[in-house]
PDB file of C-alpha atoms in Angstrom:
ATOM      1  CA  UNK R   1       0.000   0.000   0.000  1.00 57.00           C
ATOM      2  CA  UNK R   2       1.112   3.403  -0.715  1.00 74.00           C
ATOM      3  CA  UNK R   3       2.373   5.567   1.849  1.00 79.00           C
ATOM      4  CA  UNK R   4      -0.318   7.980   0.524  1.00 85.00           C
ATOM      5  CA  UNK R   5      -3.638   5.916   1.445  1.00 84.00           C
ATOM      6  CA  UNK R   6      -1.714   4.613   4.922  1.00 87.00           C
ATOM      7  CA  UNK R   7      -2.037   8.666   5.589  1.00 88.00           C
ATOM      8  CA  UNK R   8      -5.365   8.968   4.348  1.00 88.00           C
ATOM      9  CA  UNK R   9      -6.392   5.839   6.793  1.00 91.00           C
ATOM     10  CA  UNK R  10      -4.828   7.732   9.767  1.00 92.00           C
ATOM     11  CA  UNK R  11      -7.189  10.619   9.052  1.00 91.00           C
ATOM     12  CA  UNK R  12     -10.116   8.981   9.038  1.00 91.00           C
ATOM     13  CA  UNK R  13      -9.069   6.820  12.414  1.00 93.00           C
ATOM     14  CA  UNK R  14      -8.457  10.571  13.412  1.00 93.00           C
ATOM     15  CA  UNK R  15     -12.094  12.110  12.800  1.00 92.00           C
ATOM     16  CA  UNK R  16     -13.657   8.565  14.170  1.00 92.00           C
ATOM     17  CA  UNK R  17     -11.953   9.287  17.130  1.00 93.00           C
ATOM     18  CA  UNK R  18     -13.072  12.470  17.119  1.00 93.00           C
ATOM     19  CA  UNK R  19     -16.802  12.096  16.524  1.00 92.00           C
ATOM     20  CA  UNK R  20     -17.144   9.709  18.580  1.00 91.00           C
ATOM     21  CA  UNK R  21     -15.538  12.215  21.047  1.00 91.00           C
ATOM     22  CA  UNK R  22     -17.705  14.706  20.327  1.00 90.00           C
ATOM     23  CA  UNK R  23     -21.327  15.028  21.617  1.00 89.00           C
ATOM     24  CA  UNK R  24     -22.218  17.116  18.464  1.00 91.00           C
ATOM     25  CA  UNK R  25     -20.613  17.875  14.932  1.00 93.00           C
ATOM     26  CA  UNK R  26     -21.504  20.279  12.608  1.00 93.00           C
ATOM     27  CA  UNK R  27     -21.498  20.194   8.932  1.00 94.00           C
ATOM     28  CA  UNK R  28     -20.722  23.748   7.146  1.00 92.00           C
ATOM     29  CA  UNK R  29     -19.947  25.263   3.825  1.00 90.00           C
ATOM     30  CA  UNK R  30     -17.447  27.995   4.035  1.00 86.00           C
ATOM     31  CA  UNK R  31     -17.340  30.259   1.363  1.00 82.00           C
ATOM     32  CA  UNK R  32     -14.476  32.975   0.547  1.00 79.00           C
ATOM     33  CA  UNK R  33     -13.893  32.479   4.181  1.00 84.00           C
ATOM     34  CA  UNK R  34     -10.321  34.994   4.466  1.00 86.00           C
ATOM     35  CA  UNK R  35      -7.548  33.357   6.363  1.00 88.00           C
ATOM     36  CA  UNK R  36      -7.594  36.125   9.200  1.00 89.00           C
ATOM     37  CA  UNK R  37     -11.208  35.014   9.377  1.00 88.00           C
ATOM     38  CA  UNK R  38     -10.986  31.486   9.939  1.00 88.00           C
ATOM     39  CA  UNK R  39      -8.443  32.294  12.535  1.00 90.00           C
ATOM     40  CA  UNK R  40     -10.769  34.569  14.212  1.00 90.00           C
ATOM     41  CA  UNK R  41     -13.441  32.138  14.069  1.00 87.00           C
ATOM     42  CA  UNK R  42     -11.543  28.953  15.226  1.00 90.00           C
ATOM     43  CA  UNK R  43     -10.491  30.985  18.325  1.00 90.00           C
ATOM     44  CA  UNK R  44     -14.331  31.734  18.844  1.00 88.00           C
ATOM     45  CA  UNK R  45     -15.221  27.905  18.561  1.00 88.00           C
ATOM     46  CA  UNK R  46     -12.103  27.165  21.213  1.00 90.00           C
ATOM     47  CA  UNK R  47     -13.773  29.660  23.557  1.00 89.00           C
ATOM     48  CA  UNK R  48     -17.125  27.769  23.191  1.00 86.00           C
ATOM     49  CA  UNK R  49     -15.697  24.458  23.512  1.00 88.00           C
ATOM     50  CA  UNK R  50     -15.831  22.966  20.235  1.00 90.00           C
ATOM     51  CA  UNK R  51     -12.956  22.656  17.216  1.00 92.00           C
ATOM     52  CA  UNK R  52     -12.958  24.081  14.171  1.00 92.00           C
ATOM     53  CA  UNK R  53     -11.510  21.629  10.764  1.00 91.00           C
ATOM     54  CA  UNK R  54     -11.428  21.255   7.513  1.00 91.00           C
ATOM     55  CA  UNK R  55     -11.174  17.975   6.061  1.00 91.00           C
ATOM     56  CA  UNK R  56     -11.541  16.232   2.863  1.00 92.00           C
ATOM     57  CA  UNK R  57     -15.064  15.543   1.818  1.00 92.00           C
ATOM     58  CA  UNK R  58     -14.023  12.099   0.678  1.00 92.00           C
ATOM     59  CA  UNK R  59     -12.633  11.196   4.430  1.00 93.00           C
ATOM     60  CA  UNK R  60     -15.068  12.532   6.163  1.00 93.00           C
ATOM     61  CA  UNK R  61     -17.879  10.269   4.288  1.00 93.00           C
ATOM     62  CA  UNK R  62     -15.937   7.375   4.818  1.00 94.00           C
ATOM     63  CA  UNK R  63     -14.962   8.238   8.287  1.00 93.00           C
ATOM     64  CA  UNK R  64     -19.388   8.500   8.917  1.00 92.00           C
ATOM     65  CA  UNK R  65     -19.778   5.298   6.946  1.00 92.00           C
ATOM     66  CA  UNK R  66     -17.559   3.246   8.658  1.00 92.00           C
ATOM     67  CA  UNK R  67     -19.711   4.159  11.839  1.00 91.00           C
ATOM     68  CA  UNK R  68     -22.573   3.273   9.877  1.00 91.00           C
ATOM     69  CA  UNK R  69     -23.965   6.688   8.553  1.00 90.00           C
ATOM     70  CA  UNK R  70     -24.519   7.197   5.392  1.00 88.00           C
ATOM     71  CA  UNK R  71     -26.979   9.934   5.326  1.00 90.00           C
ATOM     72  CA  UNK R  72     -24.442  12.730   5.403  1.00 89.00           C
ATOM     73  CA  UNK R  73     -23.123  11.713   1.990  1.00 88.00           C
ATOM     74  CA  UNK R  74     -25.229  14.218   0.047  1.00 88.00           C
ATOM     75  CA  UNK R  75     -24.071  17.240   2.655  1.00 89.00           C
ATOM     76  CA  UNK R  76     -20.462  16.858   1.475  1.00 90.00           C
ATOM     77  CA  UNK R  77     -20.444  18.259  -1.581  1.00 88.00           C
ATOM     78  CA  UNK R  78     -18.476  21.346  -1.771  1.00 86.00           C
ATOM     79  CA  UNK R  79     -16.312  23.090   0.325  1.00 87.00           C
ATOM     80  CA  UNK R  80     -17.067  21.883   3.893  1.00 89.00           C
ATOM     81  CA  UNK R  81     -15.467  22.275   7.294  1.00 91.00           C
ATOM     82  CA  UNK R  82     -16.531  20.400  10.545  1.00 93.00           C
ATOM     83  CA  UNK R  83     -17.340  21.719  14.082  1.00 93.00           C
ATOM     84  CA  UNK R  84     -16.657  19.035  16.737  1.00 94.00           C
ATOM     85  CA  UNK R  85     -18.677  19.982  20.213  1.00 90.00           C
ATOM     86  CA  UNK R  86     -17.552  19.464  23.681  1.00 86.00           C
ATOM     87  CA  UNK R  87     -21.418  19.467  24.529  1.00 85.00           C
ATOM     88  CA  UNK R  88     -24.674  19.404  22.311  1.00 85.00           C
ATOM     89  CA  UNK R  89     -24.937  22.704  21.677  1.00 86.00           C
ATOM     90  CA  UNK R  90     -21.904  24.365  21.375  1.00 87.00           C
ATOM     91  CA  UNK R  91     -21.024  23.628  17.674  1.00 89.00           C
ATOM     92  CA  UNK R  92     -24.544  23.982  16.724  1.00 89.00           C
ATOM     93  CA  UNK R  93     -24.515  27.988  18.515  1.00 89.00           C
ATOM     94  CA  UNK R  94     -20.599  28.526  17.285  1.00 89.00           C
ATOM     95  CA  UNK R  95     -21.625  27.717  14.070  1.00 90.00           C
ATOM     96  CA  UNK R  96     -25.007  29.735  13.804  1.00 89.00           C
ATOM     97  CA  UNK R  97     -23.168  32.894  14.923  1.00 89.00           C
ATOM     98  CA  UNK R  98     -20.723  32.381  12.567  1.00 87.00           C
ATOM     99  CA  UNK R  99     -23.068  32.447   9.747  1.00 87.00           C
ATOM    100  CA  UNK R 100     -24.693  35.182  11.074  1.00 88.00           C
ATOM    101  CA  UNK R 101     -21.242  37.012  11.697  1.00 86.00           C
ATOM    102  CA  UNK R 102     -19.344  36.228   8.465  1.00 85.00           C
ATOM    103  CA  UNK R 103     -22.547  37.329   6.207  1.00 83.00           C
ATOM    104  CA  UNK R 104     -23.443  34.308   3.858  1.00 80.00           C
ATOM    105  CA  UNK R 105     -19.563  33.128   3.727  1.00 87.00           C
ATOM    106  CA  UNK R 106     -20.429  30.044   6.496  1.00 89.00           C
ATOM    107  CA  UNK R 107     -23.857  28.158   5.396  1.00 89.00           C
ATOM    108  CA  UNK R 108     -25.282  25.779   7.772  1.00 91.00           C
ATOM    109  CA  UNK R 109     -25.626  22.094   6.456  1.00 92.00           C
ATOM    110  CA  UNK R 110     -26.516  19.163   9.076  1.00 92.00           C
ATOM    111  CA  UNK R 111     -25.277  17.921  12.049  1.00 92.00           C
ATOM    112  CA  UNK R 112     -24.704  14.503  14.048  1.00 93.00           C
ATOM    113  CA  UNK R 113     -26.326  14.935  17.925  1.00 90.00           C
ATOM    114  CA  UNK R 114     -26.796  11.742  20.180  1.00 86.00           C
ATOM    115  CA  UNK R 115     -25.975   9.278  16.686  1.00 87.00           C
ATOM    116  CA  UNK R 116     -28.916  11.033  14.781  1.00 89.00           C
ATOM    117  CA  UNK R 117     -28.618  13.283  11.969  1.00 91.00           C
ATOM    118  CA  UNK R 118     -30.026  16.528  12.433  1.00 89.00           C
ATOM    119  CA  UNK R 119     -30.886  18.944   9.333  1.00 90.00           C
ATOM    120  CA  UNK R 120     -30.129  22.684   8.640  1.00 89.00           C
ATOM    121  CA  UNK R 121     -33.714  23.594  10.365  1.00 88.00           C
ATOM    122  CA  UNK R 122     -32.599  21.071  13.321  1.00 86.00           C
ATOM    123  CA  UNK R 123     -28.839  22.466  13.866  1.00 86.00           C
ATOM    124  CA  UNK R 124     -30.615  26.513  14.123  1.00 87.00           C
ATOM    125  CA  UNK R 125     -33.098  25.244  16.503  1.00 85.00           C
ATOM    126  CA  UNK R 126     -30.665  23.530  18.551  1.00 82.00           C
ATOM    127  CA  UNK R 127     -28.256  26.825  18.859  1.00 83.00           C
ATOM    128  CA  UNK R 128     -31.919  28.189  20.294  1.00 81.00           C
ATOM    129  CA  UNK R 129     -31.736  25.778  23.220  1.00 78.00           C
ATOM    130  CA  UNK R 130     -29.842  26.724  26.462  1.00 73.00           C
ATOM    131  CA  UNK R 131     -26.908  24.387  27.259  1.00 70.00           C
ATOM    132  CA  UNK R 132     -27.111  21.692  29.807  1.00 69.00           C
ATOM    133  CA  UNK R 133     -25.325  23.971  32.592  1.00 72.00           C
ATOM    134  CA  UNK R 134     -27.631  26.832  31.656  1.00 73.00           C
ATOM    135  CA  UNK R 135     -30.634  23.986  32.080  1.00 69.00           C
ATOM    136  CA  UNK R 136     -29.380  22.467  35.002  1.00 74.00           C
ATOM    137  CA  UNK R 137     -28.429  26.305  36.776  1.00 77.00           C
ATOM    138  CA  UNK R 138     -32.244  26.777  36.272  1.00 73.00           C
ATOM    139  CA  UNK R 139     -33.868  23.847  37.485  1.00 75.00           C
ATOM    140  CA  UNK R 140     -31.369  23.733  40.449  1.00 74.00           C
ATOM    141  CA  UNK R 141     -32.388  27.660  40.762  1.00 72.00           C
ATOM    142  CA  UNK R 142     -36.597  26.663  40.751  1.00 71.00           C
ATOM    143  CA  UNK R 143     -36.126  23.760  43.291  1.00 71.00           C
ATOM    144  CA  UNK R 144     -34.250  26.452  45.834  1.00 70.00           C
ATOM    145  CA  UNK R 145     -36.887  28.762  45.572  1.00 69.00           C
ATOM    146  CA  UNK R 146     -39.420  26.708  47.390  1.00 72.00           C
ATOM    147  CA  UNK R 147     -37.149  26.203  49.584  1.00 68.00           C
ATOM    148  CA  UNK R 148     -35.799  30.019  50.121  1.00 70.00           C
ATOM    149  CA  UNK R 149     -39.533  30.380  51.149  1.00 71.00           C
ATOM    150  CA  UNK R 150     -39.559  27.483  53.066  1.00 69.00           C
ATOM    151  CA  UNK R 151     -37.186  29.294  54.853  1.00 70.00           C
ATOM    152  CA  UNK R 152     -38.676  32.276  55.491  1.00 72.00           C
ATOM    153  CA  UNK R 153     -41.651  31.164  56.280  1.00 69.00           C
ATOM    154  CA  UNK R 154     -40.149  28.883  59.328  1.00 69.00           C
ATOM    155  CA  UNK R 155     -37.892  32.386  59.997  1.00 74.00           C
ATOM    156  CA  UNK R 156     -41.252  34.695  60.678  1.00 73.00           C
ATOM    157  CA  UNK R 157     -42.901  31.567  62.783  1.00 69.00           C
ATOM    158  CA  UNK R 158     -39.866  31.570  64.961  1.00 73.00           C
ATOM    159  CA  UNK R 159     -39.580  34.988  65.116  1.00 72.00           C
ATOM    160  CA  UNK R 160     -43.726  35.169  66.026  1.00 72.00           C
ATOM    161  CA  UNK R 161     -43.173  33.179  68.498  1.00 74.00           C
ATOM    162  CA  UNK R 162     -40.456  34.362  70.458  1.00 72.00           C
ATOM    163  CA  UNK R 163     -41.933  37.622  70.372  1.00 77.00           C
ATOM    164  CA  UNK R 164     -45.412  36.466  71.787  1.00 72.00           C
ATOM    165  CA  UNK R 165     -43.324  34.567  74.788  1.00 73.00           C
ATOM    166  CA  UNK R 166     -41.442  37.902  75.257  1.00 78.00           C
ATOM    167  CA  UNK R 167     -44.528  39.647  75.414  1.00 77.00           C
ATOM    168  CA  UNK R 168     -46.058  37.395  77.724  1.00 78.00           C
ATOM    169  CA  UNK R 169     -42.450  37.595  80.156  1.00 77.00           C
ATOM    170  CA  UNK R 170     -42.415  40.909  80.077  1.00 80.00           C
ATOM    171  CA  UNK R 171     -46.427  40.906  81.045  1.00 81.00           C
ATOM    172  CA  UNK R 172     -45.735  38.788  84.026  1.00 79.00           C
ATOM    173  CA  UNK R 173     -42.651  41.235  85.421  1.00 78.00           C
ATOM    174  CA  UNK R 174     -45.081  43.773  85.522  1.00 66.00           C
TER     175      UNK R 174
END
């Protein structure tokens, strides 16, 4: 074998690893994308916890096929570059601002979430959806509030009745 396709094999080991790594990945078409601006927009992806690469579209289908997905064969076509997330939606909102941001050079494609493939309509709405800290901050937030009242509540009983057995000391000194 050449030393060529021994590379190419490597790659594809290398974004198996990877997706399966990943909790989401993002398919996108980047168009006229300047260097200075794919620099700027792989250090925006680092700060949102995904990574930013462009691969071959011919190892990239065979890297999906050979974890049995085919369906993302007709999404790379064209120039396309891959977000790899640390969490579900973090590639999905890094990418959506960057097509918003870079003004019709990054188009959105598909994505792979929990080993389902998720359309261009299915990667926006999942940059809508708060990330599982921001979920988790507000249900933790909703089940102290009850309690915070809780609280209070027992705080004012308390506080009732030690000032009803004051008054009833100090009506018995006098």
């Amino acid at each position: 074998m050449s030393a060529n396709f021994e590379a190419k094999k490597v790659v594809v080991q290398e974004i198996i690893d990877k997706i399966k790594a990943s909790k989401s990945v993002v398919l996108v078409d980047y168009k006229s994308l300047t260097v200075a601006e794919v620099s700027e927009m792989r250090n925006k992806c680092k700060k949102a916890n995904c990574e930013y690469k462009v691969y071959k579209n011919t190892l990239v289908r065979k890297a999906f096929n050979e974890l049995g997905f085919d369906m993302f064969d007709a999404d790379l076509n064209g120039p396309t570059a891959v977000a790899f997330g640390g969490d579900e939606t973090s590639a999905a909102k890094a990418m959506v601002d960057a097509a918003k941001s870079y003004d019709g050079k990054i188009i959105l494609k598909s994505a792979f979430v929990d080993n389902q493939y998720v359309d261009k309509a299915g990667v926006k709405a999942l940059a809508s959806m708060p990330s599982r800290e921001e979920l988790v901050a507000k249900m933790l937030g909703s089940m102290q509030a009850p309690l915070a009242n809780f609280a209070g509540v027992l705080s004012n009983l308390m506080g009732g009745i030690v000032r009803v057995l004051n008054g009833i000391a100090q009506s018995k000194e006098a």
